[in-house]
XYZ file of C-alpha atoms in Angstrom:
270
model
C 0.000 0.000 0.000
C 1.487 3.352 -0.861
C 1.804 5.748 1.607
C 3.269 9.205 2.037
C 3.518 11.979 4.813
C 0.956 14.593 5.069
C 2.267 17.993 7.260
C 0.032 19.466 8.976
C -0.226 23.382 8.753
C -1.627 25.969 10.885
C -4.849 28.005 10.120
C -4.489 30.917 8.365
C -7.432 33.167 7.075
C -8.133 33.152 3.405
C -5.750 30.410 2.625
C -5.908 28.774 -0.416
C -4.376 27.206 -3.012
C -6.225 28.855 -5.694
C -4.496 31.093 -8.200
C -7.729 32.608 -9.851
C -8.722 35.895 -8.687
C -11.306 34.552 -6.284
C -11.980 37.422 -4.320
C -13.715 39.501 -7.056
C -16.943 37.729 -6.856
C -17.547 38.563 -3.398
C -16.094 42.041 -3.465
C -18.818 42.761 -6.098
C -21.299 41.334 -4.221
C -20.400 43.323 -0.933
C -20.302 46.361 -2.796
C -23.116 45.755 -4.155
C -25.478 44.866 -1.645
C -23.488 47.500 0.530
C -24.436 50.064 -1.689
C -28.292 48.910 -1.844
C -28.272 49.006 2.081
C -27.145 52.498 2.420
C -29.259 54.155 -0.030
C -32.395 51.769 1.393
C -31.476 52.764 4.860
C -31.461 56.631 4.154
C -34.741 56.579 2.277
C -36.785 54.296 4.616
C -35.968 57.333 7.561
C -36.177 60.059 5.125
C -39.995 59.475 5.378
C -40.075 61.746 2.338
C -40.681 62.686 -1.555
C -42.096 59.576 -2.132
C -45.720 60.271 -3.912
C -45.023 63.781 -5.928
C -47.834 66.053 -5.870
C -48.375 66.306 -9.741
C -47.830 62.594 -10.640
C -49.759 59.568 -9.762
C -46.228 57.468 -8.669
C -45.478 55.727 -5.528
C -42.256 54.848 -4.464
C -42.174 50.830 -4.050
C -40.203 51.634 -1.044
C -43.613 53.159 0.323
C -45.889 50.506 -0.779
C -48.134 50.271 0.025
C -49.096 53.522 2.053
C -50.340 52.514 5.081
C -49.866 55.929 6.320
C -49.554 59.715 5.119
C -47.449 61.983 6.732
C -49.069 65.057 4.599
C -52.433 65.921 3.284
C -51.156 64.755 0.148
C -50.064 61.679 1.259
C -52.798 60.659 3.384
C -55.453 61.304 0.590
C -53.582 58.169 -0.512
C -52.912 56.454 2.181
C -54.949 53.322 3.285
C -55.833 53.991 6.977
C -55.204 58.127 6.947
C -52.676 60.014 9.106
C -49.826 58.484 10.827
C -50.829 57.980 14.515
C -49.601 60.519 17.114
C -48.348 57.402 19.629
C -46.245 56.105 16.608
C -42.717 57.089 17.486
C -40.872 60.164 15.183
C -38.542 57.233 13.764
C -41.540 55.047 12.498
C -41.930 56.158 8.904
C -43.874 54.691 6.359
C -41.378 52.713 4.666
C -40.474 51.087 7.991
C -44.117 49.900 8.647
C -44.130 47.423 5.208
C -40.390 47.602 4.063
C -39.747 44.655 6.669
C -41.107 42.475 4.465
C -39.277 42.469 1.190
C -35.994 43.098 2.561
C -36.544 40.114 4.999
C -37.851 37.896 1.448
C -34.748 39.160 0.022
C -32.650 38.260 3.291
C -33.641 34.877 3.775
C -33.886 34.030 0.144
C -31.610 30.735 -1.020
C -29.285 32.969 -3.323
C -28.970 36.058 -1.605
C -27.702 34.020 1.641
C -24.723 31.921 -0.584
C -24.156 35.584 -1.609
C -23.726 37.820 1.903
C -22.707 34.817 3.470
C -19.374 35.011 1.408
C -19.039 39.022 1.147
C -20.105 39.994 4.601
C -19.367 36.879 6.816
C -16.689 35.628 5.018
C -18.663 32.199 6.152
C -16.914 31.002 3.424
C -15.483 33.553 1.485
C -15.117 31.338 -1.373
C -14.542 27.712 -1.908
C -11.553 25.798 -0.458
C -10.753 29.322 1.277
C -9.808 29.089 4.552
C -12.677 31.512 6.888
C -10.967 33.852 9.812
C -12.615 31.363 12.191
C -11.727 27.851 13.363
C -14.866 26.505 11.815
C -18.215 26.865 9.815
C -21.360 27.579 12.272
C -23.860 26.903 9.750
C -27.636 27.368 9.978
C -28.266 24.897 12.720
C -28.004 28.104 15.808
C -28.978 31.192 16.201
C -29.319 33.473 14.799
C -28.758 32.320 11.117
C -31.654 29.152 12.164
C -34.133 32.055 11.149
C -33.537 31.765 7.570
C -36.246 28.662 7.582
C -38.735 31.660 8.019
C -38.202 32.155 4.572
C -41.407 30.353 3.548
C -43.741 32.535 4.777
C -41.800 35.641 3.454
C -42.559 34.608 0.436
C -46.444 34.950 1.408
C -45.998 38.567 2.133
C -44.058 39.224 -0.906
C -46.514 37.618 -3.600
C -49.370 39.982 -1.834
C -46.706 43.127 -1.687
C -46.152 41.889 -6.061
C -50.046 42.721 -6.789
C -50.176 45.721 -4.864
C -47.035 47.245 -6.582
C -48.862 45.928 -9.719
C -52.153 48.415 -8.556
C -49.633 51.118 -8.302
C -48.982 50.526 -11.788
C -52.631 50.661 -12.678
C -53.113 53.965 -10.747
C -49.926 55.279 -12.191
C -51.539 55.521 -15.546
C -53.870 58.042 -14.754
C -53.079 61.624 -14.372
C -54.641 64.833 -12.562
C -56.465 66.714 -16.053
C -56.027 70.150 -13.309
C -59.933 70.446 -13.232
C -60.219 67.869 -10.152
C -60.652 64.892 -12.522
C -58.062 62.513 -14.091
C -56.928 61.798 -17.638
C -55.182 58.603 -18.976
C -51.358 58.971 -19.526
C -48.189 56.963 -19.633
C -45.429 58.592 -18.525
C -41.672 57.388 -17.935
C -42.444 56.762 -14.671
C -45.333 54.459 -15.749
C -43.226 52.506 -17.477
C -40.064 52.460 -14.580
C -42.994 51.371 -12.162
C -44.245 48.711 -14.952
C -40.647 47.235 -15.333
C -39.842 46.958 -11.721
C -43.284 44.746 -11.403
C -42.479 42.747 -13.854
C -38.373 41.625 -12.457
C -40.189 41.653 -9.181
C -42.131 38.927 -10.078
C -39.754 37.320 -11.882
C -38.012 37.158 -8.926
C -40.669 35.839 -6.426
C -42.240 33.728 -8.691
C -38.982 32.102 -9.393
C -38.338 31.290 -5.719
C -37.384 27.901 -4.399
C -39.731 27.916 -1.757
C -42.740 28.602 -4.118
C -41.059 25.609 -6.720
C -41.158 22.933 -3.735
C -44.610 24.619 -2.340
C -46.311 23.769 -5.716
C -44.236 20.539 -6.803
C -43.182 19.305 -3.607
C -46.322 17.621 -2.357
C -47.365 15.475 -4.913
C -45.206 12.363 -5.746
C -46.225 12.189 -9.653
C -46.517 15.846 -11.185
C -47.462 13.624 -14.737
C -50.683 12.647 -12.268
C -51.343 16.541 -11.623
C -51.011 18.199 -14.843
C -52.119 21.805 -13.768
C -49.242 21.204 -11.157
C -46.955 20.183 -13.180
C -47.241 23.340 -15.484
C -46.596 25.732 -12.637
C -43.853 23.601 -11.155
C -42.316 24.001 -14.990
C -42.904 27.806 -15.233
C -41.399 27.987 -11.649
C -38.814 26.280 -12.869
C -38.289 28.175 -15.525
C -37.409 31.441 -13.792
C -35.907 29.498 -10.890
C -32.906 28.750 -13.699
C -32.250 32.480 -13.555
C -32.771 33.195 -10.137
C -29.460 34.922 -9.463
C -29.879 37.208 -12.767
C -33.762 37.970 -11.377
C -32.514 38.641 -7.948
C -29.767 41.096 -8.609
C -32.138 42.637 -11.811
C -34.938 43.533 -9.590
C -32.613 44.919 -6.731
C -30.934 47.067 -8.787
C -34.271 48.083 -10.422
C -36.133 48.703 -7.420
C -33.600 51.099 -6.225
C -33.585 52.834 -9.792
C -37.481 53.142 -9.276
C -37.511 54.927 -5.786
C -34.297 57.006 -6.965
C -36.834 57.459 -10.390
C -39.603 58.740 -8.451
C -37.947 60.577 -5.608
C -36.317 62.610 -8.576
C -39.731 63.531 -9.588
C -40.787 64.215 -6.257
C -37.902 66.901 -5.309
C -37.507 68.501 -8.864
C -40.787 68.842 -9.714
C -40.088 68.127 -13.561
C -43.055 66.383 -15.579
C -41.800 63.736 -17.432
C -43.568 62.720 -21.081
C -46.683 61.721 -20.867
C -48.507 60.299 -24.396
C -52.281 60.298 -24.166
């Protein structure tokens, strides 16, 4: 039997053997999502210019309105003025945006990809971590990504209500108290961001097992079986959706707070 001598080394962070530039991946990734969190963080407590005054758009960082914070706002808003008790900190964004952003948090991809360019839990493969060992998802407090599930409730209701905001943003104010059908750019921004939204969510693991996962035969549930293909079908591209809609979601509240702060009126065909 051949044998040979195997010396033992000590640990090192980010050891490897690898001569590819492995790092890149999640450096883009941290900057990335970085980027996202700082710019998300600053407009959920801005608790501001998100539904101009002359144009029918909300923010999806605001939807839906539960509350208004001016009389514009709560003309729109589903259950009228923000509450006195509520605390100066509590905007309107804070009150819904829980929900995506926790979708997004505990979604399959999105944890391979933080995990890497925040935790360094790995940073890569076969490199080394800065820690003796890998924790996993067996402890808190990363055993709360199996609420991931009912996220994904949430976020197929939160889906149709951004697709209503599309419907209302296609009718504009005619200045004599009534409205007038219109597309503007920001019609079509809103329509996009929809539309890689639920690309996104509708590709989601979760959703693929909820609908395939039960039966044994999908040939013996036909209807099934289409959705579990469709699913599928998006699932393939779930990274692409993921980082299409999170990019275009920000572009969409950036779009609209524009808007919002400039005043300008963009082109609206009728």
């Amino acid at each position: 039997m051949a044998q040979s001598e195997l010396t033992l080394t000590e640990h090192k962070p980010f050891h490897t053997q690898r001569k590819d530039v492995w790092w890149v991946q999640p450096l883009v990734v941290f900057l990335g999502l970085g980027t996202f969190i700082l710019y998300a963080t600053f407009r959920v407590f801005e608790g501001a210019h998100f539904l101009p005054d002359h144009a029918p758009y909300l923010t999806p960082f605001y939807s839906p309105l539960l509350f208004g914070i001016d009389e514009h706002t709560i003309a729109h808003s589903w259950f009228g003025a923000m509450p006195d008790w509520m605390p100066s900190l509590i905007t309107p964004a804070v009150l819904i945006l829980w929900a995506p952003l926790g979708f997004r948090f505990t979604c399959y991809y999105y944890r391979g990809a933080y995990y890497k360019a925040f935790w360094v839990d790995p940073p890569s493969c076969t490199v080394s971590e800065p820690r003796k060992g890998y924790r996993g998802e067996q402890s808190f407090p990363l055993i709360i990504q199996n609420i991931h599930r009912y996220f994904l409730y949430v976020a197929i209701v939160i889906v149709g209500v951004l697709a209503y905001d599309v419907w209302e943003a296609l009718w504009f104010s005619d200045g004599n108290g009534g409205k007038t059908f219109g597309i503007g750019i920001g019609t079509i921004v809103l329509a996009i961001n929809v539309v890689l939204l639920g690309g996104y969510t509708f590709g989601c693991h979760s959703l693929r097992h909820l609908v395939g996962g039960i039966v044994d035969l999908l040939s013996k549930a036909p209807i099934r079986r289409n959705m579990y293909n469709c699913i599928s079908c998006l699932n393939r591209r779930h990274m692409l959706w993921a980082w299409m809609s999170l990019c275009w979601v920000g572009f969409s509240d950036l779009y609209v707070r524009i808007i919002a702060t400039t005043g300008w009126k963009d082109y609206i065909t009728f």
